[in-house]
Amino acid sequence: MLQDKAEKNPEIIGFACSYCTFKASEMAGSLRMKYPDGVKLVQVPCSSRVDPAFVIKAIFEGADGVFVAGCHPGDCHFIKGNYFTRRKIAALKEMFDAFSMNDKLRLFWVSAAEARRFVEKVTGMYNEIKERKNVRKEN
Amino acid sequence: MLGKKIKNGSIEDTLNRFLKDDQHLILGFEKGENGVSLRAFKNHLDHYSLLNPIFSTNGALHLRRLFSKGTKIILMLRPCEIRAYIELIKLNQIEREDIIAVSIDCLGAVSSKDKTDDIPTEADQLREYFKKTDTIRWACNVCRERRGVVGDAGIRIDRDGLFWAFSYTEKGDSFLSLIEGESEESKTEMLMSGSEKQDQFQIDMKTFSKDFSKCIMCMNCRDMCPVCYCIDCVFNGDEYLPKGDALLNKILRSGPVQLPQGKELFHFIRMYHVSQTCVGCGACEEACPQGIPLTKYFKGTSERLQSMFSYMSGRSFDEPIPYVTFLEDELKDAED
Ligand code: SF4
Ligand code: SF4
Ligand code: SF4
């Protein structure tokens, strides 16, 4: 029973920029909005700090999905960091595509004020992956 | 195009004249009893070969962290080697000021692991040889740029079998000025034309795992890759691939692992890290003791990722590597 539960709940690692998405997650917490326990955030000083190696490592060490989240393009605290993020993560997604595993990685733009958007994005991703995971387990 | 016709023996004369200066070097190919190999020539050429039909390593590998000025060097290498050299310049791994890079039309190569003693080194015989046998390396068969059109200057072969030197930069001009004779218009078409577009690389994890199942994680592929240049590779140390106590802790914490561990992790991360700079030379595969089809994966993914930004590794000195630049208005659908 315990194992059953463990198998069906996905684990998602999110790399969140400390100036926007991570702030949004804190705000979601203080507004008592809920998002799934399986979503684990890693705070990064800027979304461009995320070497795609981190994402690949998270996935091959067992995460069911990974997202990278930063400020909307044009709003980076460091002015242009998220433009680099966009290039790097778009390329990484293309690579995952080439290996037919594009369902594992997402890129989100969430500003510090968008607590609701944050909850919607991560919950949506979580549910989709959970659904797929359970379908796969059944057959 | 305006170029200089190379008469028989005149390229050797040119290079020998250049080598008279003690501070001048040439990196090129040497014919030996056991085939052709890479050599750094000083003072004069010995058994010089323009072409090298045997692939062992990518010559640009040896130029990494070459920063000194004052020693003038001419590179007489294959297109894939010059392209890797150009990527390394963009990565600040080479000081280019005193280097003239000359790419030479390449007819392809066999693996240095195969039988190499009967391979001719002259262009026309080599062409015949590759027509008769299928020993050419896979990397060469699907090579994106076999033409000497990269670097400062190029040596091209025309349809009549004549050799030509063309200049692409100022340094190329100075290389051409070393060659005797006047520049003239080349009227005959060149032997080699640009290669057609390859199909987009697409695979699944099952095939990938199968192809890499014999990998022993020796990391030779990384060490011989010319553009995998980090001194502090993430795979050194215990962070990504724990050993000993750290490995034990990991197993106790998160369950059993297959050993050697981290094959997928290692190759995926490396594939991404070289995705814009990989020149598809196949030096990785050449270095692999387990016969893993690395080129298929590394060349495949890198071409797919380069095409996203209309980039081609080593094509030009000025095109920035896509990950270190951006356009504000692009990749609108990257966000989920
Ligand atoms: S990969 Fe291309 S340039 Fe390099 S040896 Fe093969 S054919 Fe020549
Ligand atoms: S990954 Fe392989 S094919 Fe690509 S540049 Fe490195 S050695 Fe050459
Ligand atoms: S050289 Fe071959 S065996 Fe060694 S790590 Fe690379 S793929 Fe694996």
Short mmCIF file of C-alpha atoms and ligand atoms in Angstrom, two decimals:
data_model
loop_
_atom_site.label_atom_id
_atom_site.label_comp_id
_atom_site.label_asym_id
_atom_site.label_seq_id
_atom_site.Cartn_x
_atom_site.Cartn_y
_atom_site.Cartn_z
CA MET A 1 0.00 0.00 0.00
CA LEU A 2 2.76 2.34 1.01
CA GLN A 3 4.70 1.44 -2.08
CA ASP A 4 1.64 1.95 -4.21
CA LYS A 5 1.33 5.48 -2.96
CA ALA A 6 5.01 6.19 -3.49
CA GLU A 7 4.83 4.97 -7.05
CA LYS A 8 1.89 7.02 -8.06
CA ASN A 9 2.95 10.38 -6.77
CA PRO A 10 5.48 12.00 -9.01
CA GLU A 11 8.42 14.00 -7.80
CA ILE A 12 9.12 17.23 -9.55
CA ILE A 13 12.16 19.39 -9.09
CA GLY A 14 11.77 23.08 -9.84
CA PHE A 15 14.62 25.52 -10.21
CA ALA A 16 13.20 28.86 -9.22
CA CYS A 17 14.78 32.28 -9.47
CA SER A 18 14.99 33.91 -6.05
CA TYR A 19 13.84 37.30 -7.39
CA CYS A 20 10.58 36.17 -8.92
CA THR A 21 9.32 32.59 -9.00
CA PHE A 22 10.70 31.71 -5.60
CA LYS A 23 9.10 34.87 -4.17
CA ALA A 24 5.84 33.87 -5.84
CA SER A 25 6.00 30.47 -4.17
CA GLU A 26 6.52 32.14 -0.79
CA MET A 27 3.60 34.40 -1.41
CA ALA A 28 1.47 31.42 -2.39
CA GLY A 29 2.42 29.92 0.95
CA SER A 30 1.49 33.01 2.93
CA LEU A 31 -1.82 33.23 1.07
CA ARG A 32 -2.38 29.60 2.06
CA MET A 33 -2.66 28.45 -1.51
CA LYS A 34 -1.75 24.81 -1.91
CA TYR A 35 0.47 23.13 -4.43
CA PRO A 36 1.45 19.45 -4.51
CA ASP A 37 3.96 18.15 -1.97
CA GLY A 38 5.84 16.38 -4.73
CA VAL A 39 7.04 19.70 -6.13
CA LYS A 40 10.43 20.47 -4.61
CA LEU A 41 11.93 23.87 -5.25
CA VAL A 42 15.58 24.71 -5.55
CA GLN A 43 16.27 28.39 -5.17
CA VAL A 44 18.75 29.83 -7.66
CA PRO A 45 20.05 33.40 -7.82
CA CYS A 46 18.87 33.70 -11.44
CA SER A 47 17.25 31.22 -13.80
CA SER A 48 20.36 31.47 -15.99
CA ARG A 49 22.35 29.95 -13.13
CA VAL A 50 20.76 26.63 -14.05
CA ASP A 51 23.30 24.64 -15.99
CA PRO A 52 21.24 22.17 -18.02
CA ALA A 53 23.44 19.57 -16.35
CA PHE A 54 21.40 20.18 -13.15
CA VAL A 55 18.22 19.36 -15.02
CA ILE A 56 19.68 16.23 -16.59
CA LYS A 57 21.05 15.11 -13.25
CA ALA A 58 17.69 15.57 -11.54
CA ILE A 59 15.98 13.48 -14.21
CA PHE A 60 18.45 10.63 -14.32
CA GLU A 61 18.57 10.48 -10.54
CA GLY A 62 14.85 9.85 -10.38
CA ALA A 63 12.79 13.02 -10.77
CA ASP A 64 9.67 12.56 -12.87
CA GLY A 65 9.84 16.06 -14.18
CA VAL A 66 11.84 19.26 -13.91
CA PHE A 67 10.92 22.85 -14.45
CA VAL A 68 13.04 25.93 -14.69
CA ALA A 69 11.29 29.16 -13.78
CA GLY A 70 12.36 32.76 -13.94
CA CYS A 71 11.18 36.29 -14.50
CA HIS A 72 9.33 37.19 -17.68
CA PRO A 73 11.69 38.09 -20.55
CA GLY A 74 12.66 41.71 -20.15
CA ASP A 75 12.18 41.69 -16.37
CA CYS A 76 15.35 39.97 -15.24
CA HIS A 77 16.90 41.37 -12.07
CA PHE A 78 20.26 41.07 -13.80
CA ILE A 79 18.79 42.59 -16.96
CA LYS A 80 19.44 39.82 -19.45
CA GLY A 81 19.93 36.58 -17.54
CA ASN A 82 16.61 35.04 -18.54
CA TYR A 83 17.29 35.60 -22.24
CA PHE A 84 20.18 33.17 -21.84
CA THR A 85 17.94 30.84 -19.86
CA ARG A 86 15.45 30.87 -22.71
CA ARG A 87 18.09 29.87 -25.25
CA LYS A 88 19.64 27.19 -23.07
CA ILE A 89 16.41 25.61 -21.92
CA ALA A 90 14.80 25.78 -25.35
CA ALA A 91 17.81 23.89 -26.69
CA LEU A 92 17.61 21.39 -23.86
CA LYS A 93 13.96 20.81 -24.63
CA GLU A 94 14.88 20.22 -28.25
CA MET A 95 17.42 17.66 -27.10
CA PHE A 96 14.85 15.90 -24.92
CA ASP A 97 12.60 15.96 -27.95
CA ALA A 98 15.23 14.14 -29.96
CA PHE A 99 15.16 11.38 -27.33
CA SER A 100 11.37 11.33 -27.24
CA MET A 101 11.17 12.46 -23.63
CA ASN A 102 9.87 15.99 -24.05
CA ASP A 103 7.25 15.47 -21.34
CA LYS A 104 9.88 15.80 -18.64
CA LEU A 105 10.91 19.42 -18.86
CA ARG A 106 9.10 22.76 -18.68
CA LEU A 107 10.05 26.39 -18.71
CA PHE A 108 7.88 28.90 -16.83
CA TRP A 109 7.94 32.66 -16.49
CA VAL A 110 6.44 33.67 -13.18
CA SER A 111 6.94 37.08 -11.58
CA ALA A 112 7.09 37.70 -7.83
CA ALA A 113 3.50 38.91 -7.85
CA GLU A 114 2.06 35.91 -9.66
CA ALA A 115 1.42 33.51 -6.81
CA ARG A 116 -1.70 32.17 -8.45
CA ARG A 117 0.02 31.66 -11.78
CA PHE A 118 2.80 29.79 -9.97
CA VAL A 119 0.35 27.44 -8.29
CA GLU A 120 -1.52 26.85 -11.54
CA LYS A 121 1.62 26.13 -13.54
CA VAL A 122 3.18 23.67 -11.11
CA THR A 123 -0.09 21.96 -10.27
CA GLY A 124 -0.88 21.57 -13.95
CA MET A 125 2.49 20.03 -14.64
CA TYR A 126 2.19 17.79 -11.60
CA ASN A 127 -1.22 16.49 -12.57
CA GLU A 128 -0.25 15.80 -16.14
CA ILE A 129 2.81 13.84 -15.14
CA LYS A 130 0.87 12.00 -12.47
CA GLU A 131 -1.76 10.97 -14.96
CA ARG A 132 0.80 9.68 -17.42
CA LYS A 133 2.67 7.89 -14.70
CA ASN A 134 -0.41 6.05 -13.51
CA VAL A 135 -1.50 5.08 -17.00
CA ARG A 136 1.92 3.62 -17.63
CA LYS A 137 1.84 1.69 -14.38
CA GLU A 138 -1.49 0.08 -15.20
CA ASN A 139 -0.56 -1.61 -18.44
CA MET B 1 37.22 32.85 -57.25
CA LEU B 2 40.70 34.31 -57.16
CA GLY B 3 43.31 31.86 -55.91
CA LYS B 4 46.74 30.44 -56.50
CA LYS B 5 47.40 27.28 -58.43
CA ILE B 6 49.67 24.94 -56.54
CA LYS B 7 52.25 23.33 -58.76
CA ASN B 8 53.78 20.01 -57.94
CA GLY B 9 55.94 20.31 -54.86
CA SER B 10 55.31 24.01 -54.43
CA ILE B 11 53.34 23.64 -51.22
CA GLU B 12 56.31 21.85 -49.64
CA ASP B 13 58.65 24.60 -50.89
CA THR B 14 56.37 27.24 -49.44
CA LEU B 15 56.12 25.57 -46.06
CA ASN B 16 59.86 24.89 -45.96
CA ARG B 17 60.58 28.54 -46.64
CA PHE B 18 58.28 29.45 -43.78
CA LEU B 19 60.03 26.97 -41.48
CA LYS B 20 63.47 28.56 -42.02
CA ASP B 21 62.69 30.85 -39.11
CA ASP B 22 63.40 29.16 -35.79
CA GLN B 23 60.26 30.57 -34.25
CA HIS B 24 57.98 29.11 -36.92
CA LEU B 25 56.11 25.83 -36.69
CA ILE B 26 53.74 23.86 -38.87
CA LEU B 27 51.15 21.41 -37.66
CA GLY B 28 50.40 19.01 -40.46
CA PHE B 29 50.59 15.43 -41.61
CA GLU B 30 53.53 13.11 -42.06
CA LYS B 31 53.79 9.94 -44.11
CA GLY B 32 55.43 7.15 -42.18
CA GLU B 33 55.93 3.42 -42.43
CA ASN B 34 52.72 2.86 -40.52
CA GLY B 35 50.52 5.28 -42.36
CA VAL B 36 49.94 8.99 -41.97
CA SER B 37 49.97 10.80 -38.66
CA LEU B 38 49.87 14.26 -37.18
CA ARG B 39 53.17 16.05 -36.68
CA ALA B 40 54.46 19.39 -35.49
CA PHE B 41 57.22 20.31 -37.92
CA LYS B 42 60.15 22.53 -37.00
CA ASN B 43 62.92 23.82 -39.35
CA HIS B 44 61.92 21.63 -42.31
CA LEU B 45 59.29 19.20 -43.49
CA ASP B 46 59.89 15.49 -43.56
CA HIS B 47 57.75 13.08 -45.55
CA TYR B 48 55.05 15.71 -45.66
CA SER B 49 51.54 14.69 -46.66
CA LEU B 50 48.83 17.19 -47.53
CA LEU B 51 46.08 14.67 -46.94
CA ASN B 52 45.56 12.35 -44.04
CA PRO B 53 43.26 9.45 -44.81
CA ILE B 54 43.62 7.90 -41.36
CA PHE B 55 41.72 9.41 -38.47
CA SER B 56 43.09 8.96 -34.96
CA THR B 57 42.62 12.26 -33.11
CA ASN B 58 41.37 15.71 -33.95
CA GLY B 59 44.45 17.94 -34.27
CA ALA B 60 42.77 20.90 -32.57
CA LEU B 61 42.90 18.91 -29.33
CA HIS B 62 46.59 19.71 -29.00
CA LEU B 63 46.12 23.44 -29.39
CA ARG B 64 43.99 23.95 -26.31
CA ARG B 65 45.45 26.47 -23.88
CA LEU B 66 47.90 27.80 -26.42
CA PHE B 67 48.18 31.44 -25.44
CA SER B 68 51.74 32.44 -26.23
CA LYS B 69 52.50 35.02 -28.85
CA GLY B 70 55.63 35.26 -30.92
CA THR B 71 55.73 31.75 -32.35
CA LYS B 72 54.09 31.74 -35.74
CA ILE B 73 52.21 28.54 -36.54
CA ILE B 74 50.54 27.38 -39.72
CA LEU B 75 47.91 24.70 -39.30
CA MET B 76 47.53 22.46 -42.35
CA LEU B 77 44.61 20.35 -41.19
CA ARG B 78 41.30 18.81 -42.18
CA PRO B 79 38.15 20.93 -42.17
CA CYS B 80 36.81 19.25 -39.01
CA GLU B 81 40.05 20.05 -37.22
CA ILE B 82 40.08 23.69 -38.31
CA ARG B 83 36.44 23.99 -37.29
CA ALA B 84 37.22 22.69 -33.81
CA TYR B 85 40.13 25.16 -33.65
CA ILE B 86 37.73 28.00 -34.50
CA GLU B 87 35.30 26.94 -31.78
CA LEU B 88 38.17 26.83 -29.28
CA ILE B 89 39.12 30.39 -30.22
CA LYS B 90 35.56 31.49 -29.49
CA LEU B 91 35.79 29.68 -26.16
CA ASN B 92 38.97 31.64 -25.36
CA GLN B 93 41.07 28.50 -25.32
CA ILE B 94 43.50 29.60 -28.03
CA GLU B 95 45.21 32.90 -28.81
CA ARG B 96 44.84 33.15 -32.54
CA GLU B 97 47.06 36.12 -33.25
CA ASP B 98 50.06 34.21 -34.59
CA ILE B 99 48.25 31.24 -36.06
CA ILE B 100 47.26 30.81 -39.69
CA ALA B 101 44.63 28.10 -40.07
CA VAL B 102 44.48 26.39 -43.46
CA SER B 103 41.77 23.83 -44.12
CA ILE B 104 42.41 21.21 -46.77
CA ASP B 105 39.74 19.51 -48.88
CA CYS B 106 39.12 16.16 -47.23
CA LEU B 107 38.33 12.99 -49.10
CA GLY B 108 37.41 11.20 -45.90
CA ALA B 109 39.32 8.88 -43.64
CA VAL B 110 39.35 5.37 -42.28
CA SER B 111 39.55 4.64 -38.59
CA SER B 112 43.06 4.24 -37.21
CA LYS B 113 41.81 1.01 -35.66
CA ASP B 114 41.23 -0.50 -39.08
CA LYS B 115 43.73 -1.83 -41.57
CA THR B 116 45.68 1.18 -42.75
CA ASP B 117 48.81 -0.03 -44.51
CA ASP B 118 47.37 -0.11 -48.05
CA ILE B 119 45.81 3.33 -48.05
CA PRO B 120 47.11 5.74 -50.66
CA THR B 121 47.84 9.35 -49.75
CA GLU B 122 47.49 10.97 -53.17
CA ALA B 123 44.15 12.55 -53.90
CA ASP B 124 43.21 10.69 -57.10
CA GLN B 125 44.26 7.28 -55.79
CA LEU B 126 42.47 7.93 -52.54
CA ARG B 127 39.27 8.73 -54.35
CA GLU B 128 39.50 5.48 -56.26
CA TYR B 129 40.23 3.65 -53.04
CA PHE B 130 37.13 4.95 -51.30
CA LYS B 131 35.05 4.14 -54.37
CA LYS B 132 36.16 0.52 -54.18
CA THR B 133 35.92 -0.06 -50.45
CA ASP B 134 33.44 0.88 -47.77
CA THR B 135 36.00 1.34 -45.04
CA ILE B 136 35.42 5.07 -44.76
CA ARG B 137 34.39 6.12 -41.23
CA TRP B 138 30.73 6.77 -40.61
CA ALA B 139 31.57 10.28 -39.40
CA CYS B 140 33.22 11.03 -42.74
CA ASN B 141 30.40 9.51 -44.71
CA VAL B 142 27.94 11.94 -43.16
CA CYS B 143 30.42 14.81 -42.82
CA ARG B 144 28.85 18.24 -43.04
CA GLU B 145 31.87 20.07 -44.36
CA ARG B 146 34.57 18.28 -46.28
CA ARG B 147 35.61 21.36 -48.17
CA GLY B 148 38.59 23.49 -47.33
CA VAL B 149 36.40 26.54 -46.92
CA VAL B 150 36.94 27.24 -43.22
CA GLY B 151 39.73 29.06 -41.40
CA ASP B 152 42.06 31.70 -42.83
CA ALA B 153 42.78 29.90 -46.07
CA GLY B 154 41.87 26.71 -47.87
CA ILE B 155 43.47 24.18 -50.16
CA ARG B 156 40.95 22.93 -52.70
CA ILE B 157 41.07 20.32 -55.43
CA ASP B 158 39.36 21.06 -58.74
CA ARG B 159 37.74 18.64 -61.15
CA ASP B 160 40.92 18.36 -63.18
CA GLY B 161 42.79 17.23 -60.09
CA LEU B 162 44.68 20.51 -59.69
CA PHE B 163 45.27 21.97 -56.24
CA TRP B 164 44.37 25.56 -55.44
CA ALA B 165 44.94 27.84 -52.47
CA PHE B 166 42.28 30.37 -51.55
CA SER B 167 42.35 33.06 -48.94
CA TYR B 168 39.43 33.90 -46.64
CA THR B 169 40.98 36.41 -44.23
CA GLU B 170 43.90 38.82 -44.05
CA LYS B 171 46.04 36.10 -42.57
CA GLY B 172 45.00 33.93 -45.47
CA ASP B 173 46.34 36.62 -47.79
CA SER B 174 49.70 36.43 -46.08
CA PHE B 175 49.67 32.66 -46.46
CA LEU B 176 48.94 32.96 -50.16
CA SER B 177 51.73 35.49 -50.57
CA LEU B 178 54.17 32.81 -49.41
CA ILE B 179 53.22 30.65 -52.38
CA GLU B 180 55.10 31.34 -55.60
CA GLY B 181 53.21 32.50 -58.65
CA GLU B 182 50.46 34.96 -59.35
CA SER B 183 46.85 34.76 -58.27
CA GLU B 184 44.46 33.80 -61.03
CA GLU B 185 40.80 33.07 -61.54
CA SER B 186 39.93 29.40 -61.02
CA LYS B 187 37.60 28.51 -63.86
CA THR B 188 37.16 24.79 -63.29
CA GLU B 189 34.62 23.68 -60.74
CA MET B 190 35.88 22.28 -57.49
CA LEU B 191 35.73 18.57 -56.88
CA MET B 192 33.70 18.80 -53.74
CA SER B 193 30.49 20.66 -53.22
CA GLY B 194 28.60 21.37 -50.02
CA SER B 195 26.79 18.43 -48.53
CA GLU B 196 23.03 18.08 -48.46
CA LYS B 197 21.04 18.46 -45.32
CA GLN B 198 20.83 15.43 -43.08
CA ASP B 199 17.61 14.14 -41.59
CA GLN B 200 16.73 15.46 -38.17
CA PHE B 201 18.12 13.19 -35.48
CA GLN B 202 15.40 11.31 -33.62
CA ILE B 203 15.75 8.36 -31.26
CA ASP B 204 14.27 6.85 -28.12
CA MET B 205 15.71 6.08 -24.72
CA LYS B 206 15.49 2.34 -25.24
CA THR B 207 17.79 2.42 -28.24
CA PHE B 208 20.06 4.84 -26.46
CA SER B 209 20.39 2.55 -23.42
CA LYS B 210 21.03 -0.40 -25.67
CA ASP B 211 23.70 1.42 -27.68
CA PHE B 212 25.49 2.54 -24.54
CA SER B 213 25.04 -0.65 -22.52
CA LYS B 214 28.67 -1.64 -23.06
CA CYS B 215 30.08 1.73 -21.99
CA ILE B 216 32.65 1.33 -19.21
CA MET B 217 32.76 5.04 -18.30
CA CYS B 218 36.45 5.38 -19.06
CA MET B 219 35.69 8.86 -20.41
CA ASN B 220 38.13 8.54 -23.26
CA CYS B 221 35.45 10.04 -25.47
CA ARG B 222 35.47 13.18 -23.38
CA ASP B 223 39.23 13.35 -23.16
CA MET B 224 39.72 13.08 -26.92
CA CYS B 225 36.94 15.47 -27.87
CA PRO B 226 38.59 18.68 -29.07
CA VAL B 227 35.80 20.96 -27.87
CA CYS B 228 35.18 19.34 -24.46
CA TYR B 229 37.67 21.70 -22.88
CA CYS B 230 36.74 22.24 -19.22
CA ILE B 231 39.66 21.69 -16.88
CA ASP B 232 37.22 21.24 -14.04
CA CYS B 233 34.76 18.86 -15.67
CA VAL B 234 31.65 18.22 -13.57
CA PHE B 235 32.44 14.51 -13.76
CA ASN B 236 35.71 14.88 -11.90
CA GLY B 237 35.19 14.54 -8.17
CA ASP B 238 32.28 13.04 -6.28
CA GLU B 239 29.49 15.43 -7.09
CA TYR B 240 28.04 13.73 -10.15
CA LEU B 241 29.66 10.31 -10.00
CA PRO B 242 30.37 9.44 -6.37
CA LYS B 243 33.01 6.85 -5.58
CA GLY B 244 33.94 4.95 -2.43
CA ASP B 245 32.32 6.29 0.72
CA ALA B 246 30.29 8.82 -1.22
CA LEU B 247 28.95 6.05 -3.45
CA LEU B 248 28.10 3.93 -0.43
CA ASN B 249 26.20 6.81 1.11
CA LYS B 250 24.29 7.35 -2.07
CA ILE B 251 23.29 3.70 -2.33
CA LEU B 252 22.18 3.58 1.32
CA ARG B 253 20.22 6.78 0.82
CA SER B 254 18.53 6.15 -2.49
CA GLY B 255 18.77 2.51 -3.43
CA PRO B 256 20.81 0.15 -5.60
CA VAL B 257 22.72 1.34 -8.65
CA GLN B 258 24.24 -0.35 -11.65
CA LEU B 259 27.99 0.01 -11.88
CA PRO B 260 29.65 1.76 -13.54
CA GLN B 261 26.95 4.27 -12.75
CA GLY B 262 25.85 7.36 -14.57
CA LYS B 263 26.19 6.37 -18.22
CA GLU B 264 23.05 8.18 -19.28
CA LEU B 265 23.89 11.11 -17.05
CA PHE B 266 27.40 11.40 -18.40
CA HIS B 267 26.59 11.17 -22.07
CA PHE B 268 23.51 13.37 -21.84
CA ILE B 269 25.32 16.14 -20.06
CA ARG B 270 28.28 15.92 -22.41
CA MET B 271 25.96 15.89 -25.39
CA TYR B 272 24.36 19.08 -24.17
CA HIS B 273 27.62 20.75 -23.25
CA VAL B 274 29.10 20.25 -26.72
CA SER B 275 25.81 20.73 -28.52
CA GLN B 276 26.78 24.00 -30.19
CA THR B 277 30.47 23.32 -30.61
CA CYS B 278 30.59 19.68 -31.72
CA VAL B 279 32.07 19.48 -35.21
CA GLY B 280 31.03 15.89 -35.84
CA CYS B 281 34.59 14.71 -36.28
CA GLY B 282 34.06 11.37 -34.56
CA ALA B 283 37.20 11.62 -32.43
CA CYS B 284 35.06 10.47 -29.50
CA GLU B 285 34.05 7.29 -31.26
CA GLU B 286 37.61 6.73 -32.41
CA ALA B 287 38.77 6.88 -28.79
CA CYS B 288 36.11 4.52 -27.46
CA PRO B 289 37.43 1.07 -26.56
CA GLN B 290 33.92 -0.36 -26.57
CA GLY B 291 32.88 0.51 -30.10
CA ILE B 292 29.97 2.69 -29.03
CA PRO B 293 28.36 4.65 -31.90
CA LEU B 294 29.04 8.02 -30.27
CA THR B 295 29.12 10.09 -33.45
CA LYS B 296 25.56 9.16 -34.28
CA TYR B 297 24.40 10.68 -31.00
CA PHE B 298 26.77 13.61 -30.59
CA LYS B 299 26.69 14.75 -34.17
CA GLY B 300 22.98 14.04 -34.37
CA THR B 301 21.94 16.08 -31.35
CA SER B 302 24.41 18.86 -32.01
CA GLU B 303 23.26 19.38 -35.58
CA ARG B 304 19.69 19.48 -34.43
CA LEU B 305 20.44 21.99 -31.68
CA GLN B 306 22.69 24.12 -33.87
CA SER B 307 20.01 24.37 -36.52
CA MET B 308 17.67 25.99 -33.97
CA PHE B 309 19.93 29.03 -34.11
CA SER B 310 21.03 28.65 -37.74
CA TYR B 311 24.47 28.04 -36.34
CA MET B 312 27.18 25.78 -37.64
CA SER B 313 30.16 25.08 -35.42
CA GLY B 314 33.45 26.32 -36.83
CA ARG B 315 31.95 27.88 -39.93
CA SER B 316 33.14 31.37 -39.06
CA PHE B 317 35.30 33.20 -36.55
CA ASP B 318 32.65 35.87 -36.01
CA GLU B 319 29.43 33.98 -35.39
CA PRO B 320 29.04 33.84 -31.60
CA ILE B 321 28.25 30.51 -29.95
CA PRO B 322 24.45 30.59 -29.51
CA TYR B 323 24.44 30.03 -25.74
CA VAL B 324 26.48 33.15 -25.05
CA THR B 325 24.25 35.51 -26.97
CA PHE B 326 20.53 36.07 -27.59
CA LEU B 327 17.93 38.08 -29.43
CA GLU B 328 15.29 39.79 -27.37
CA ASP B 329 12.61 38.78 -29.79
CA GLU B 330 12.91 35.05 -30.35
CA LEU B 331 11.82 31.60 -29.15
CA LYS B 332 8.34 32.80 -28.32
CA ASP B 333 7.08 29.28 -27.80
CA ALA B 334 9.87 28.22 -25.45
CA GLU B 335 7.70 28.91 -22.44
CA ASP B 336 5.18 26.31 -21.27
S1 SF4 C 1 34.81 14.26 -40.48
FE1 SF4 C 1 34.82 15.37 -42.48
S2 SF4 C 1 36.57 16.73 -42.43
FE2 SF4 C 1 36.83 15.24 -40.75
S3 SF4 C 1 38.09 13.59 -41.59
FE3 SF4 C 1 35.96 13.00 -41.97
S4 SF4 C 1 35.40 13.82 -43.98
FE4 SF4 C 1 37.29 14.80 -43.33
S1 SF4 C 2 31.61 15.14 -29.50
FE1 SF4 C 2 32.73 13.69 -30.80
S2 SF4 C 2 32.15 14.30 -32.89
FE2 SF4 C 2 31.66 16.03 -31.56
S3 SF4 C 2 33.48 17.35 -31.58
FE3 SF4 C 2 33.66 15.98 -29.81
S4 SF4 C 2 34.90 14.27 -30.58
FE4 SF4 C 2 34.11 15.36 -32.39
S1 SF4 C 3 35.00 6.12 -24.53
FE1 SF4 C 3 33.34 4.62 -24.85
S2 SF4 C 3 33.41 3.30 -23.04
FE2 SF4 C 3 34.61 5.11 -22.54
S3 SF4 C 3 33.12 6.49 -21.52
FE3 SF4 C 3 33.14 7.03 -23.72
S4 SF4 C 3 31.45 5.79 -24.58
FE4 SF4 C 3 31.94 4.91 -22.58
#
